[in-house]
Short mmCIF file of C-alpha atoms in Angstrom, two decimals:
data_model
loop_
_atom_site.label_atom_id
_atom_site.label_comp_id
_atom_site.label_asym_id
_atom_site.label_seq_id
_atom_site.Cartn_x
_atom_site.Cartn_y
_atom_site.Cartn_z
CA GLY A 1 125.53 90.97 77.85
CA GLU A 2 123.09 93.66 78.77
CA ASP A 3 120.53 92.84 81.42
CA VAL A 4 118.42 94.94 83.77
CA GLU A 5 116.55 93.37 86.69
CA GLN A 6 113.85 94.67 88.98
CA SER A 7 111.60 93.17 91.62
CA LEU A 8 108.06 92.67 90.32
CA PHE A 9 105.86 94.19 93.03
CA LEU A 10 105.92 96.77 95.77
CA SER A 11 103.02 97.69 98.02
CA VAL A 12 103.13 100.76 100.30
CA ARG A 13 100.76 102.78 102.42
CA GLU A 14 99.81 106.27 101.29
CA GLY A 15 102.15 108.83 102.82
CA ASP A 16 105.04 106.38 103.28
CA SER A 17 108.20 106.37 101.16
CA SER A 18 108.61 103.88 98.34
CA VAL A 19 111.96 102.50 97.25
CA ILE A 20 112.20 100.71 93.92
CA ASN A 21 115.43 98.89 93.16
CA CYS A 22 117.17 97.94 89.94
CA THR A 23 120.38 96.14 89.04
CA TYR A 24 122.13 96.22 85.69
CA THR A 25 125.05 94.35 84.22
CA ASP A 26 126.59 96.66 81.60
CA SER A 27 129.32 98.66 83.33
CA SER A 28 129.71 100.87 80.25
CA SER A 29 126.19 102.30 80.62
CA THR A 30 126.29 106.06 80.47
CA TYR A 31 122.77 107.01 81.49
CA LEU A 32 120.27 105.35 83.79
CA TYR A 33 116.60 106.24 83.67
CA TRP A 34 113.35 105.79 85.50
CA TYR A 35 110.12 105.73 83.51
CA LYS A 36 106.53 105.44 84.77
CA GLN A 37 103.77 103.63 82.89
CA GLU A 38 100.10 103.85 83.79
CA PRO A 39 97.63 101.23 82.48
CA GLY A 40 97.25 101.33 78.71
CA ALA A 41 99.56 104.31 78.35
CA GLY A 42 103.02 105.06 77.01
CA LEU A 43 106.07 105.67 79.17
CA GLN A 44 106.57 108.90 81.06
CA LEU A 45 110.16 109.93 81.76
CA LEU A 46 110.51 110.60 85.49
CA THR A 47 114.20 111.26 85.91
CA TYR A 48 117.63 110.11 84.80
CA ILE A 49 121.14 110.10 86.17
CA PHE A 50 124.48 110.27 84.45
CA SER A 51 126.82 107.44 85.38
CA ASN A 52 129.40 109.73 87.02
CA MET A 53 126.83 110.91 89.56
CA ASP A 54 125.78 109.04 92.68
CA MET A 55 122.63 110.93 93.60
CA LYS A 56 120.00 113.14 92.02
CA GLN A 57 116.99 114.71 93.71
CA ASP A 58 113.95 116.12 91.96
CA GLN A 59 111.07 117.15 94.21
CA ARG A 60 109.68 113.91 95.73
CA LEU A 61 112.05 111.72 93.72
CA THR A 62 115.55 110.71 94.80
CA VAL A 63 117.76 108.54 92.60
CA LEU A 64 120.75 106.76 94.08
CA LEU A 65 123.40 105.09 91.93
CA ASN A 66 126.00 102.64 93.24
CA LYS A 67 128.17 102.13 90.19
CA LYS A 68 130.44 99.61 91.89
CA ASP A 69 127.50 97.30 92.62
CA LYS A 70 125.62 98.36 89.45
CA HIS A 71 122.60 99.18 91.60
CA LEU A 72 120.09 101.96 90.99
CA SER A 73 117.20 102.95 93.23
CA LEU A 74 114.28 105.34 93.04
CA ARG A 75 112.83 106.71 96.26
CA ILE A 76 109.42 108.37 96.15
CA ALA A 77 108.71 110.44 99.23
CA ASP A 78 105.15 110.85 100.57
CA THR A 79 103.76 108.28 98.13
CA GLN A 80 100.28 109.05 96.82
CA THR A 81 97.60 106.87 95.21
CA GLY A 82 98.37 108.63 91.93
CA ASP A 83 101.85 107.12 92.08
CA SER A 84 100.38 103.64 91.54
CA ALA A 85 101.84 102.46 88.24
CA ILE A 86 104.60 100.31 86.76
CA TYR A 87 108.08 101.78 87.10
CA PHE A 88 110.78 100.82 84.62
CA CYS A 89 114.50 101.17 85.08
CA ALA A 90 116.50 101.54 81.85
CA GLU A 91 120.11 102.00 80.85
CA SER A 92 121.81 103.23 77.73
CA LYS A 93 125.10 104.32 76.26
CA VAL A 94 125.49 107.65 74.46
CA ALA A 95 123.10 107.99 71.49
CA ASP A 96 121.95 104.42 71.91
CA LYS A 97 118.83 102.38 72.53
CA LEU A 98 117.31 101.93 75.97
CA ILE A 99 117.56 98.55 77.69
CA PHE A 100 114.64 98.15 80.07
CA GLY A 101 113.97 96.02 83.10
CA THR A 102 110.72 94.06 83.44
CA GLY A 103 109.17 96.78 85.58
CA THR A 104 108.06 97.07 89.20
CA ARG A 105 104.35 97.40 89.88
CA LEU A 106 103.82 99.89 92.69
CA GLN A 107 100.51 99.66 94.52
CA VAL A 108 99.64 102.42 97.00
CA PHE A 109 96.88 101.67 99.49
CA PRO A 110 95.07 104.14 101.77
CA ASP B 1 104.28 120.86 70.31
CA THR B 2 102.36 118.39 72.44
CA GLY B 3 104.79 115.49 72.33
CA VAL B 4 105.21 112.26 70.39
CA SER B 5 102.01 111.08 68.70
CA GLN B 6 101.17 107.65 67.30
CA ASP B 7 98.38 106.48 65.05
CA PRO B 8 96.31 104.40 65.35
CA ARG B 9 96.09 103.87 69.09
CA HIS B 10 94.52 100.44 68.65
CA LYS B 11 94.52 97.98 65.78
CA ILE B 12 92.80 94.61 65.52
CA THR B 13 93.68 92.52 62.48
CA LYS B 14 93.43 88.98 61.25
CA ARG B 15 96.46 86.75 60.94
CA GLY B 16 98.12 87.18 57.58
CA GLN B 17 97.07 90.79 57.02
CA ASN B 18 99.50 93.70 56.72
CA VAL B 19 99.41 96.61 59.16
CA THR B 20 101.14 100.00 59.20
CA PHE B 21 101.68 102.29 62.16
CA ARG B 22 102.71 105.92 62.14
CA CYS B 23 104.78 107.93 64.59
CA ASP B 24 105.18 111.72 64.65
CA PRO B 25 108.10 112.74 66.85
CA ILE B 26 108.56 115.99 68.73
CA SER B 27 109.28 118.46 65.96
CA GLU B 28 112.92 119.35 66.59
CA HIS B 29 113.96 115.79 67.51
CA ASN B 30 116.21 114.15 64.95
CA ARG B 31 116.32 110.68 66.50
CA LEU B 32 113.39 108.28 66.41
CA TYR B 33 113.14 104.84 68.03
CA TRP B 34 110.66 101.97 67.79
CA TYR B 35 110.15 99.55 70.69
CA ARG B 36 107.80 96.62 71.25
CA GLN B 37 106.26 95.78 74.61
CA THR B 38 104.48 92.49 75.33
CA LEU B 39 102.30 91.93 78.36
CA GLY B 40 104.19 91.93 81.63
CA GLN B 41 107.50 92.87 80.03
CA GLY B 42 109.57 95.98 79.56
CA PRO B 43 109.86 97.54 76.10
CA GLU B 44 112.36 95.92 73.72
CA PHE B 45 114.25 97.88 71.09
CA LEU B 46 113.32 97.28 67.44
CA THR B 47 115.02 99.96 65.35
CA TYR B 48 116.39 103.51 65.37
CA PHE B 49 116.69 106.42 62.93
CA GLN B 50 118.87 109.47 62.98
CA ASN B 51 117.20 111.88 60.57
CA GLU B 52 116.20 109.67 57.63
CA ALA B 53 118.94 107.07 58.11
CA GLN B 54 118.07 103.78 59.78
CA LEU B 55 121.15 103.18 61.91
CA GLU B 56 120.34 100.02 63.84
CA LYS B 57 117.91 97.11 63.66
CA SER B 58 117.35 94.55 66.39
CA ARG B 59 117.51 90.84 65.71
CA LEU B 60 113.88 90.90 66.91
CA LEU B 61 112.99 92.66 63.67
CA SER B 62 112.20 89.83 61.29
CA ASP B 63 112.00 90.24 57.51
CA ARG B 64 108.26 90.84 57.88
CA PHE B 65 108.95 94.14 59.64
CA SER B 66 110.05 97.28 57.84
CA ALA B 67 110.43 100.83 59.08
CA GLU B 68 110.92 104.06 57.18
CA ARG B 69 111.49 107.71 57.94
CA PRO B 70 111.56 109.18 54.44
CA LYS B 71 111.99 112.88 55.19
CA GLY B 72 113.50 112.67 58.63
CA SER B 73 110.21 113.63 60.29
CA PHE B 74 107.45 111.05 60.80
CA SER B 75 108.14 107.31 60.66
CA THR B 76 106.10 104.27 59.67
CA LEU B 77 106.43 100.71 60.89
CA GLU B 78 104.89 98.04 58.68
CA ILE B 79 104.31 94.43 59.61
CA GLN B 80 103.56 92.09 56.72
CA ARG B 81 101.71 88.77 57.07
CA THR B 82 100.96 89.36 60.74
CA GLU B 83 101.16 86.48 63.20
CA GLN B 84 99.53 86.09 66.59
CA GLY B 85 102.96 86.54 68.20
CA ASP B 86 103.06 90.08 66.81
CA SER B 87 100.33 91.10 69.26
CA ALA B 88 101.95 93.75 71.45
CA MET B 89 102.15 97.44 72.20
CA TYR B 90 104.37 99.24 69.67
CA LEU B 91 106.00 102.30 71.17
CA CYS B 92 107.75 105.15 69.43
CA ALA B 93 110.19 107.51 71.11
CA SER B 94 112.15 110.54 69.97
CA SER B 95 115.13 112.48 71.22
CA PHE B 96 117.32 115.43 70.34
CA GLU B 97 120.89 114.32 69.97
CA VAL B 98 122.46 116.64 72.51
CA GLU B 99 119.97 115.73 75.23
CA GLU B 100 120.06 111.91 75.36
CA THR B 101 116.56 111.59 76.84
CA GLN B 102 113.92 109.70 74.91
CA TYR B 103 110.29 110.79 75.07
CA PHE B 104 107.66 108.18 74.34
CA GLY B 105 104.37 108.33 72.52
CA PRO B 106 101.17 106.67 73.80
CA GLY B 107 101.78 103.53 71.75
CA THR B 108 99.79 101.49 69.26
CA ARG B 109 98.25 98.35 70.70
CA LEU B 110 98.07 95.58 68.09
CA LEU B 111 95.91 92.49 68.46
CA VAL B 112 96.27 89.77 65.84
CA LEU B 113 93.39 87.29 65.79
#
C-alpha cells in the first residue's frame, strides 16, 4: 500500500543546516513534494522533484531523492527562525491525489 | 489571481447540524481536490474533480459527505448530521493538468460540539 513516513521533530540552531527525511513505499510514485505549514494555515508548496531526478536545488533548499531506498530529504541551508513550521513530504502519481506523511515539526532556536 | 480561497475560515456547529464549505480554485485550474487534516496528522485525500466531473472519492468520505463542482469552477463540500469526529481542518487544492503541482487554500477549520 501507500505509506509515507517522517520523523516527528527536528530542532536546529539558527544559521545551521536542517535536514528533514522522508521514506515512502510506493515505487510507482511519479512526483515527490515538500510542503510547509505554519500554525493555523494551509500548505505552502516549497518544491517538488520528478522521480527520474536525484537532486534539485532551489535557493536555500536542496532535495535529494534515493529511488532505490525510497528515501527523500529536504536540506534547508542557513536555517532562520522564520523556517520554524511543520514540513510535509508527499508523493503522487500523474494526475492523482497526494499521499502525505505525518509531518516533521522544525524548531529553530537562536 | 491571489490563489485558492476557502470560506468560511472557521466554523463551529452543534452535533447533528449540516455544514457547507466553499472553495474557489485558481482561475485557470481545472482540477480541484478536497483533503481533511486532523490534529497532528498530515492531510488525507477526500475527493477530486476534473472540471465538473467527480473522478475519485476516498473511502473516508462517508454517505454524510457530498461534494459538488457544478460549473467546473468553485466547489462545495457539505457534511450532513455532523459528528464530533468530523472536527478537522478541511483543505482545498487546485492544479492545472499539465503542471501536476497542487496549490492549497488556507483551509476551513470545523469544530463540532
